[in-house]
XYZ file of C-alpha atoms in Angstrom:
490
model
C 0.000 0.000 0.000
C 0.918 3.665 -0.343
C 0.343 5.188 3.087
C 1.639 8.735 2.543
C 2.724 11.047 -0.302
C 4.360 14.471 -0.548
C 5.759 16.652 -3.340
C 9.346 17.849 -3.728
C 9.894 21.323 -5.255
C 10.963 21.150 -8.885
C 14.610 21.449 -9.911
C 15.854 20.703 -6.399
C 17.141 17.141 -6.545
C 20.440 16.296 -8.199
C 19.996 15.387 -11.857
C 21.862 12.142 -11.171
C 21.900 10.992 -7.521
C 25.146 9.909 -5.927
C 25.947 6.337 -4.984
C 26.110 5.699 -1.257
C 29.491 3.971 -1.321
C 28.760 1.727 1.670
C 31.774 0.786 3.794
C 32.169 -2.604 5.518
C 31.789 -0.855 8.870
C 28.451 0.640 7.818
C 27.257 -2.751 6.601
C 28.245 -4.339 9.922
C 26.342 -1.660 11.825
C 23.271 -2.196 9.657
C 23.404 -5.954 10.214
C 23.728 -5.430 13.975
C 20.742 -3.109 13.919
C 18.669 -5.647 11.982
C 19.638 -8.360 14.449
C 18.389 -6.101 17.231
C 15.066 -5.802 15.421
C 14.995 -9.576 15.038
C 15.302 -9.895 18.805
C 12.387 -7.489 19.037
C 10.311 -9.762 16.799
C 11.186 -12.762 18.966
C 10.328 -11.097 22.263
C 6.882 -9.849 21.233
C 5.062 -6.631 20.361
C 6.350 -3.171 21.217
C 4.287 -0.410 22.791
C 3.072 0.714 19.386
C 2.192 -2.818 18.300
C 0.023 -3.461 21.344
C -2.626 -1.151 19.889
C -4.357 -1.377 16.488
C -2.014 0.234 14.023
C -3.067 3.307 12.110
C -2.124 3.488 8.478
C -1.553 7.223 8.917
C -4.553 8.306 6.884
C -7.618 6.415 7.952
C -8.234 2.873 9.111
C -6.097 0.616 11.250
C -3.282 -1.546 9.954
C -2.952 -4.969 11.511
C 0.358 -5.904 13.104
C 2.844 -7.425 10.704
C 4.029 -10.356 12.780
C 6.035 -13.328 11.666
C 9.541 -11.867 11.709
C 9.660 -10.854 8.061
C 12.764 -8.687 8.469
C 14.468 -11.584 10.236
C 13.596 -13.826 7.294
C 14.983 -11.251 4.878
C 18.347 -11.202 6.670
C 18.383 -15.014 6.801
C 17.837 -15.146 3.042
C 20.873 -12.932 2.515
C 22.998 -15.369 4.573
C 25.143 -12.481 5.755
C 26.896 -14.681 8.329
C 28.617 -16.442 5.439
C 28.779 -13.446 3.134
C 32.570 -13.089 3.119
C 33.369 -16.819 3.203
C 34.773 -18.253 0.002
C 32.791 -21.028 -1.646
C 35.146 -23.069 -3.765
C 32.311 -24.836 -5.540
C 30.876 -21.576 -6.800
C 34.258 -20.332 -7.977
C 34.879 -23.574 -9.789
C 31.625 -23.378 -11.719
C 31.663 -19.659 -12.535
C 35.392 -19.261 -12.913
C 35.198 -16.038 -10.903
C 38.924 -15.931 -10.296
C 39.569 -15.497 -14.030
C 36.642 -13.184 -14.756
C 37.470 -9.841 -16.411
C 35.051 -7.039 -15.570
C 34.820 -3.820 -17.624
C 33.604 -0.567 -16.095
C 31.661 0.269 -19.281
C 30.254 -1.975 -22.020
C 31.990 0.181 -24.641
C 35.323 -1.075 -23.264
C 34.319 -4.733 -23.666
C 35.632 -6.079 -27.026
C 33.026 -8.861 -26.995
C 30.064 -6.453 -27.008
C 29.748 -5.091 -30.544
C 26.040 -4.185 -30.739
C 24.636 -1.217 -28.845
C 21.717 -1.914 -26.525
C 18.987 0.728 -27.082
C 17.494 -0.071 -23.668
C 20.660 1.213 -22.000
C 20.198 4.680 -23.502
C 16.569 4.673 -22.373
C 17.583 3.671 -18.850
C 20.225 6.388 -18.789
C 17.635 8.980 -19.792
C 15.293 7.793 -17.034
C 18.142 8.064 -14.524
C 18.350 11.831 -15.092
C 15.902 14.030 -13.166
C 15.264 17.039 -15.397
C 14.436 20.560 -14.174
C 10.936 20.229 -15.652
C 10.174 16.954 -13.874
C 7.816 16.786 -10.914
C 8.930 14.589 -8.020
C 6.451 12.836 -5.733
C 7.610 10.946 -2.645
C 5.548 7.946 -1.578
C 5.696 5.710 1.481
C 5.275 2.178 0.105
C 4.834 -1.046 2.064
C 4.410 -4.475 0.516
C 4.427 -7.521 2.789
C 7.547 -7.013 4.952
C 9.221 -4.412 2.698
C 8.905 -0.676 3.358
C 10.462 2.181 1.411
C 10.248 5.862 0.583
C 9.951 5.901 -3.201
C 11.025 8.796 -5.422
C 8.516 8.988 -8.295
C 9.268 11.191 -11.313
C 6.287 12.628 -13.201
C 6.697 14.009 -16.733
C 3.640 16.177 -17.326
C 4.279 16.597 -21.057
C 4.424 12.824 -21.588
C 1.816 12.068 -18.909
C 4.106 9.381 -17.476
C 5.314 8.486 -14.004
C 7.945 6.005 -12.825
C 9.968 5.133 -9.715
C 13.411 6.717 -10.028
C 14.888 5.233 -6.846
C 13.844 4.347 -3.336
C 15.073 4.438 0.249
C 14.597 1.230 2.209
C 13.002 1.928 5.593
C 13.115 -0.133 8.786
C 9.416 0.192 9.530
C 6.003 1.040 8.064
C 6.044 4.705 6.868
C 3.310 6.931 8.296
C 4.530 10.398 7.262
C 6.967 11.972 4.788
C 8.093 15.604 4.732
C 10.585 17.250 2.364
C 13.370 19.286 4.015
C 16.224 21.439 2.763
C 19.156 22.460 4.932
C 20.602 25.224 2.760
C 19.907 28.056 0.352
C 17.786 27.040 -2.632
C 20.447 28.141 -5.126
C 23.417 26.817 -3.162
C 25.403 23.934 -4.605
C 25.951 22.770 -1.028
C 22.226 22.444 -0.377
C 21.045 19.033 0.760
C 17.679 17.616 -0.179
C 16.299 15.546 2.645
C 13.149 13.725 3.652
C 11.950 13.299 7.222
C 10.221 9.966 7.777
C 7.785 9.073 10.537
C 7.167 5.359 11.112
C 5.850 3.034 13.810
C 9.181 3.591 15.564
C 9.526 6.508 18.043
C 12.397 8.132 16.140
C 12.170 10.418 13.095
C 14.680 9.397 10.444
C 16.117 11.945 8.013
C 17.400 10.597 4.702
C 19.323 12.184 1.830
C 17.202 12.142 -1.346
C 20.281 12.688 -3.525
C 21.920 9.424 -2.454
C 21.048 6.014 -3.889
C 21.690 2.833 -1.944
C 22.145 4.345 1.503
C 21.575 2.082 4.496
C 21.718 4.702 7.265
C 19.798 7.975 7.716
C 21.877 11.136 7.919
C 20.233 11.906 11.267
C 17.595 10.591 13.657
C 15.468 12.783 15.897
C 14.747 10.923 19.105
C 14.300 7.185 18.935
C 16.112 4.617 21.030
C 19.706 4.230 22.121
C 21.449 1.057 21.044
C 20.526 -1.872 23.304
C 23.223 -3.107 25.674
C 25.227 -6.147 24.548
C 23.635 -9.464 25.556
C 24.897 -11.142 28.708
C 23.807 -14.013 30.889
C 22.218 -11.577 33.342
C 20.205 -9.919 30.581
C 17.876 -12.859 30.111
C 16.346 -13.366 33.508
C 12.756 -14.183 34.186
C 10.284 -11.685 32.768
C 8.263 -11.893 35.944
C 11.227 -10.904 38.090
C 12.210 -7.995 35.949
C 10.238 -4.792 35.505
C 8.482 -4.332 32.166
C 10.368 -1.150 31.315
C 13.727 -2.678 32.212
C 13.124 -5.681 29.999
C 12.067 -3.507 27.076
C 15.104 -1.277 27.521
C 17.434 -4.285 27.587
C 15.962 -5.634 24.354
C 15.175 -2.513 22.332
C 17.361 0.143 23.977
C 16.245 3.074 26.099
C 14.124 5.859 24.638
C 16.296 8.926 24.087
C 15.623 12.068 26.061
C 13.072 14.279 24.317
C 11.913 11.522 21.961
C 8.399 10.452 21.149
C 7.557 7.209 22.921
C 5.414 5.714 20.168
C 5.077 5.934 16.384
C 5.287 9.272 14.547
C 2.096 9.813 12.546
C 2.564 13.326 11.130
C 5.287 15.824 10.201
C 5.393 19.460 9.077
C 8.413 21.581 8.147
C 8.314 25.290 8.974
C 9.095 27.177 5.733
C 9.595 30.446 7.654
C 12.017 28.951 10.164
C 13.631 26.094 8.302
C 15.353 24.758 11.395
C 11.986 23.787 12.895
C 10.124 20.539 12.284
C 6.832 19.687 13.998
C 5.740 16.112 14.681
C 2.608 14.425 15.992
C 2.598 10.996 17.561
C 0.507 8.089 18.751
C 1.810 8.963 22.230
C -0.657 11.923 22.154
C 2.041 14.600 22.007
C 3.234 17.204 19.536
C 6.888 18.143 19.428
C 8.890 20.948 17.857
C 12.411 19.975 16.802
C 15.529 22.018 16.069
C 16.956 20.344 12.972
C 20.308 22.119 13.235
C 20.884 20.702 16.733
C 18.813 17.526 16.267
C 17.112 18.348 19.544
C 13.538 18.556 20.830
C 12.711 22.174 21.656
C 9.210 21.749 23.090
C 6.614 19.089 23.826
C 2.883 19.868 23.779
C 0.310 17.677 25.512
C -3.030 19.324 24.725
C -4.416 16.388 22.721
C -6.104 13.517 24.560
C -5.505 10.871 21.907
C -3.240 10.110 18.935
C -2.119 13.150 16.923
C -2.879 12.231 13.326
C -1.979 15.442 11.475
C -0.015 18.646 11.966
C 0.629 21.676 9.736
C 2.399 25.010 10.186
C 0.497 28.109 9.112
C 1.634 29.284 5.635
C 1.946 32.932 6.729
C 2.329 33.003 10.536
C 5.562 31.267 11.541
C 4.515 30.446 15.117
C 1.010 29.046 14.528
C 0.699 25.271 14.421
C -2.503 23.414 13.519
C -3.077 19.825 14.616
C -5.823 17.218 14.603
C -6.248 14.071 16.637
C -8.287 11.016 17.430
C -9.809 13.030 20.302
C -12.209 14.492 17.700
C -10.842 17.997 17.741
C -8.353 20.299 16.096
C -6.094 22.701 17.948
C -4.386 25.920 16.866
C -1.285 26.486 18.951
C 0.995 29.501 19.253
C 4.236 27.681 20.039
C 5.427 30.678 22.053
C 2.490 30.382 24.470
C 0.768 27.018 24.895
C -1.896 28.573 27.128
C -3.284 30.404 24.093
C -4.240 27.154 22.342
C -7.651 27.255 20.649
C -9.796 24.171 20.118
C -12.264 23.136 17.402
C -14.676 20.243 17.792
C -15.369 17.931 14.838
C -17.631 14.927 14.294
C -15.025 12.165 14.414
C -11.349 11.287 14.391
C -9.393 13.910 12.457
C -7.653 12.446 9.412
C -6.094 15.545 7.848
C -5.989 19.350 8.076
C -5.172 22.116 5.592
C -4.751 25.875 5.911
C -6.139 28.144 3.187
C -3.041 29.824 1.663
C -5.191 32.694 0.369
C -6.784 33.318 3.784
C -4.505 31.824 6.465
C -7.086 32.288 9.237
C -9.249 29.591 7.609
C -8.607 25.859 7.795
C -10.408 22.648 6.905
C -10.343 19.309 8.698
C -11.353 15.937 7.257
C -12.693 13.171 9.495
C -13.277 9.450 9.571
C -16.989 10.171 9.148
C -16.329 11.452 5.615
C -16.847 15.097 6.594
C -15.019 18.288 5.641
C -15.350 20.901 8.391
C -14.201 24.505 7.914
C -13.252 26.890 10.729
C -12.000 30.434 11.225
C -9.378 30.463 14.001
C -10.383 34.015 14.924
C -13.829 32.791 15.992
C -13.380 30.144 18.629
C -13.033 29.343 22.299
C -9.768 28.778 24.148
C -11.457 26.273 26.466
C -9.803 22.868 26.715
C -12.867 21.172 28.191
C -13.529 17.524 27.421
C -17.169 17.779 26.384
C -18.451 18.467 22.907
C -19.744 21.818 24.127
C -16.246 22.914 25.158
C -15.937 24.839 21.891
C -18.626 27.529 21.763
C -17.987 28.607 18.175
C -19.612 27.118 15.095
C -17.876 25.895 11.954
C -18.095 28.078 8.870
C -19.252 25.126 6.822
C -19.641 21.348 7.025
C -19.744 19.061 3.981
C -20.717 15.392 4.017
C -18.088 14.752 1.384
C -17.501 11.003 1.220
C -19.084 7.653 2.010
C -15.825 6.462 3.582
C -13.158 8.104 5.703
C -12.028 11.452 4.280
C -8.345 10.566 4.503
C -6.900 13.743 2.945
C -7.905 17.321 2.219
C -6.065 20.265 0.656
C -6.762 23.863 -0.318
C -5.511 24.940 -3.732
C -2.614 27.394 -3.737
C -3.873 28.942 -6.993
C -7.659 29.038 -6.631
C -8.824 30.421 -3.245
C -12.187 28.646 -3.303
C -11.054 25.245 -4.582
C -10.606 22.315 -2.191
C -9.613 18.732 -3.013
C -10.516 15.761 -0.829
C -9.705 12.050 -1.001
C -11.236 9.047 0.674
C -11.157 5.355 1.360
C -14.288 5.248 -0.836
C -11.678 5.288 -3.664
C -12.538 8.768 -4.975
C -11.000 12.217 -5.162
C -13.467 15.114 -5.202
C -13.016 18.775 -6.151
C -15.130 21.353 -4.317
C -15.955 24.964 -5.157
C -16.684 27.150 -2.115
C -17.170 30.511 -3.823
C -20.805 30.468 -2.629
C -22.552 27.316 -1.450
C -20.323 24.222 -1.543
C -20.542 22.484 -4.910
C -18.789 19.293 -5.986
C -17.309 20.185 -9.368
C -16.006 16.721 -10.152
C -15.182 13.337 -8.698
C -12.681 10.798 -9.997
C -11.795 7.214 -9.279
C -8.013 7.096 -9.714
C -8.018 3.273 -9.900
C -5.606 2.905 -6.988
C -8.066 1.454 -4.484
C -8.774 3.067 -1.144
C -6.940 6.396 -1.072
C -4.872 6.954 2.053
C -2.989 10.117 1.080
C -3.400 12.957 -1.430
C -1.520 16.195 -2.091
C -1.806 19.170 -4.457
C 1.462 20.382 -5.943
C 2.328 23.885 -4.699
C 4.237 24.986 -7.809
C 1.613 23.707 -10.231
C -1.607 23.381 -8.189
C -3.382 21.835 -11.168
C -1.466 18.628 -10.428
C -2.781 16.279 -7.761
C -0.921 13.209 -6.512
C -2.362 10.347 -4.454
C -1.600 6.854 -3.189
C -3.783 3.944 -2.156
C -4.069 0.426 -0.846
C -3.191 -1.169 -4.192
C 0.406 0.012 -3.801
C 0.184 2.485 -6.695
C 0.396 6.256 -7.010
C -1.646 8.320 -9.444
C -1.302 11.868 -10.733
C -4.279 13.847 -12.050
C -4.170 17.152 -13.922
C -7.413 18.593 -12.578
C -7.663 21.010 -15.516
C -8.637 18.056 -17.677
C -11.940 18.214 -15.798
C -14.393 20.221 -17.900
C -16.201 21.541 -14.829
C -12.983 22.715 -13.170
C -11.674 24.243 -16.399
C -14.956 26.087 -16.975
C -14.979 27.469 -13.438
C -11.312 28.392 -13.157
C -10.216 29.793 -16.473
C -10.599 27.278 -19.268
C -8.933 24.035 -20.226
C -5.183 23.910 -20.801
C -3.339 21.778 -23.294
C -0.930 19.019 -22.434
C -2.940 17.717 -19.506
C -3.531 14.198 -18.493
C -2.581 11.897 -15.708
C -0.174 9.114 -15.030
C -0.413 6.033 -12.855
C 2.201 3.678 -11.543
């Protein structure tokens, strides 16, 4: 399935990513880490696995037991990786094998392979290409995939991927330098069922380690005879710490369900977790700056305000949204909704307005200037009324987004397998609906640079891209159809 998607700004990634160049030491560390996870599989479920798992955008994901990662390592037979096998050498003649760096240097290859040129072209990310990141899980394999979309050709393909240690719940693009700087790094923050937030380099292919991890666990202590005493005699926390490693100071304690990068203060990353907390991180110091505890259940979504650098919007399973000024938590304002919040979106054209989507299929619009600051538990705690409520979908409304180009256009996606486009210039009107043929839709995003392009992912493990201007109703309402449209699916 595709559990989460996000766009990367155009002409940011390297045209040709670098190879990781993995050292033996790095490989040994990765193997040790995997063996630690195997011990985790043997000992039983973690804190996060003891509850029904959320897929990050609606619905629960059942625990993936069975030690699949352990089986993967066993298949590689890494314990015998560097041992010579005389039988294999005898059959293949590896000791006498001559290897050429390029096929053009090989005197026995005299006919050019046209597929090679095609592959080389696909390996180059052009300035006009759109890049969509997707969190993909299939059986026991999880990865952050880099999809390249060519709008002119209406085609999309996976350029490369980053193998992840756990089910991805949230992806967020980051940049640690000036946009025009050659030293700029293009990064992705990844939230998974683990308590740590991993940060990976998008310009590196074949990496096995993140460039940084925010929070998470320390390495477990080495095994000893005293480490495997009776579970009944040992405290639960002590046993977990001895197997998995202690939670780092300032870390989330459960899976990270949502992420948002502050474009005004690029050192700040916000995260929401199944442990019911929000955190603000300093990326430059890889340190938690603040922890907020105003939600009473899992924090499913979080988003910085597009204009006000200190305002942070969040939504949780406690059936409410909260607008927080990170400088003063006491000023938090609350907004009641009709179910578990699945997604939130600020209106870029009017940053006091936001919309929340819920597991009841609703879209609920609020003005943050018209609300109560009460944190009461009852449904009447919030005295204000929503600006508008739409019964948008028959299933969970997993994603919602305001258009950056058209102030009154909103897109929503659902587990009912549809994307819908709404016009709010007067009374809410559904301009169009589309089945993207990717199954239940768990995540959807409008591109900020070209808001006519919508990307989504679903339970069939595919992503789809839709040029919404190919919709006659949308084109008629917002300026006429444009040539070269279309959509791609992978």
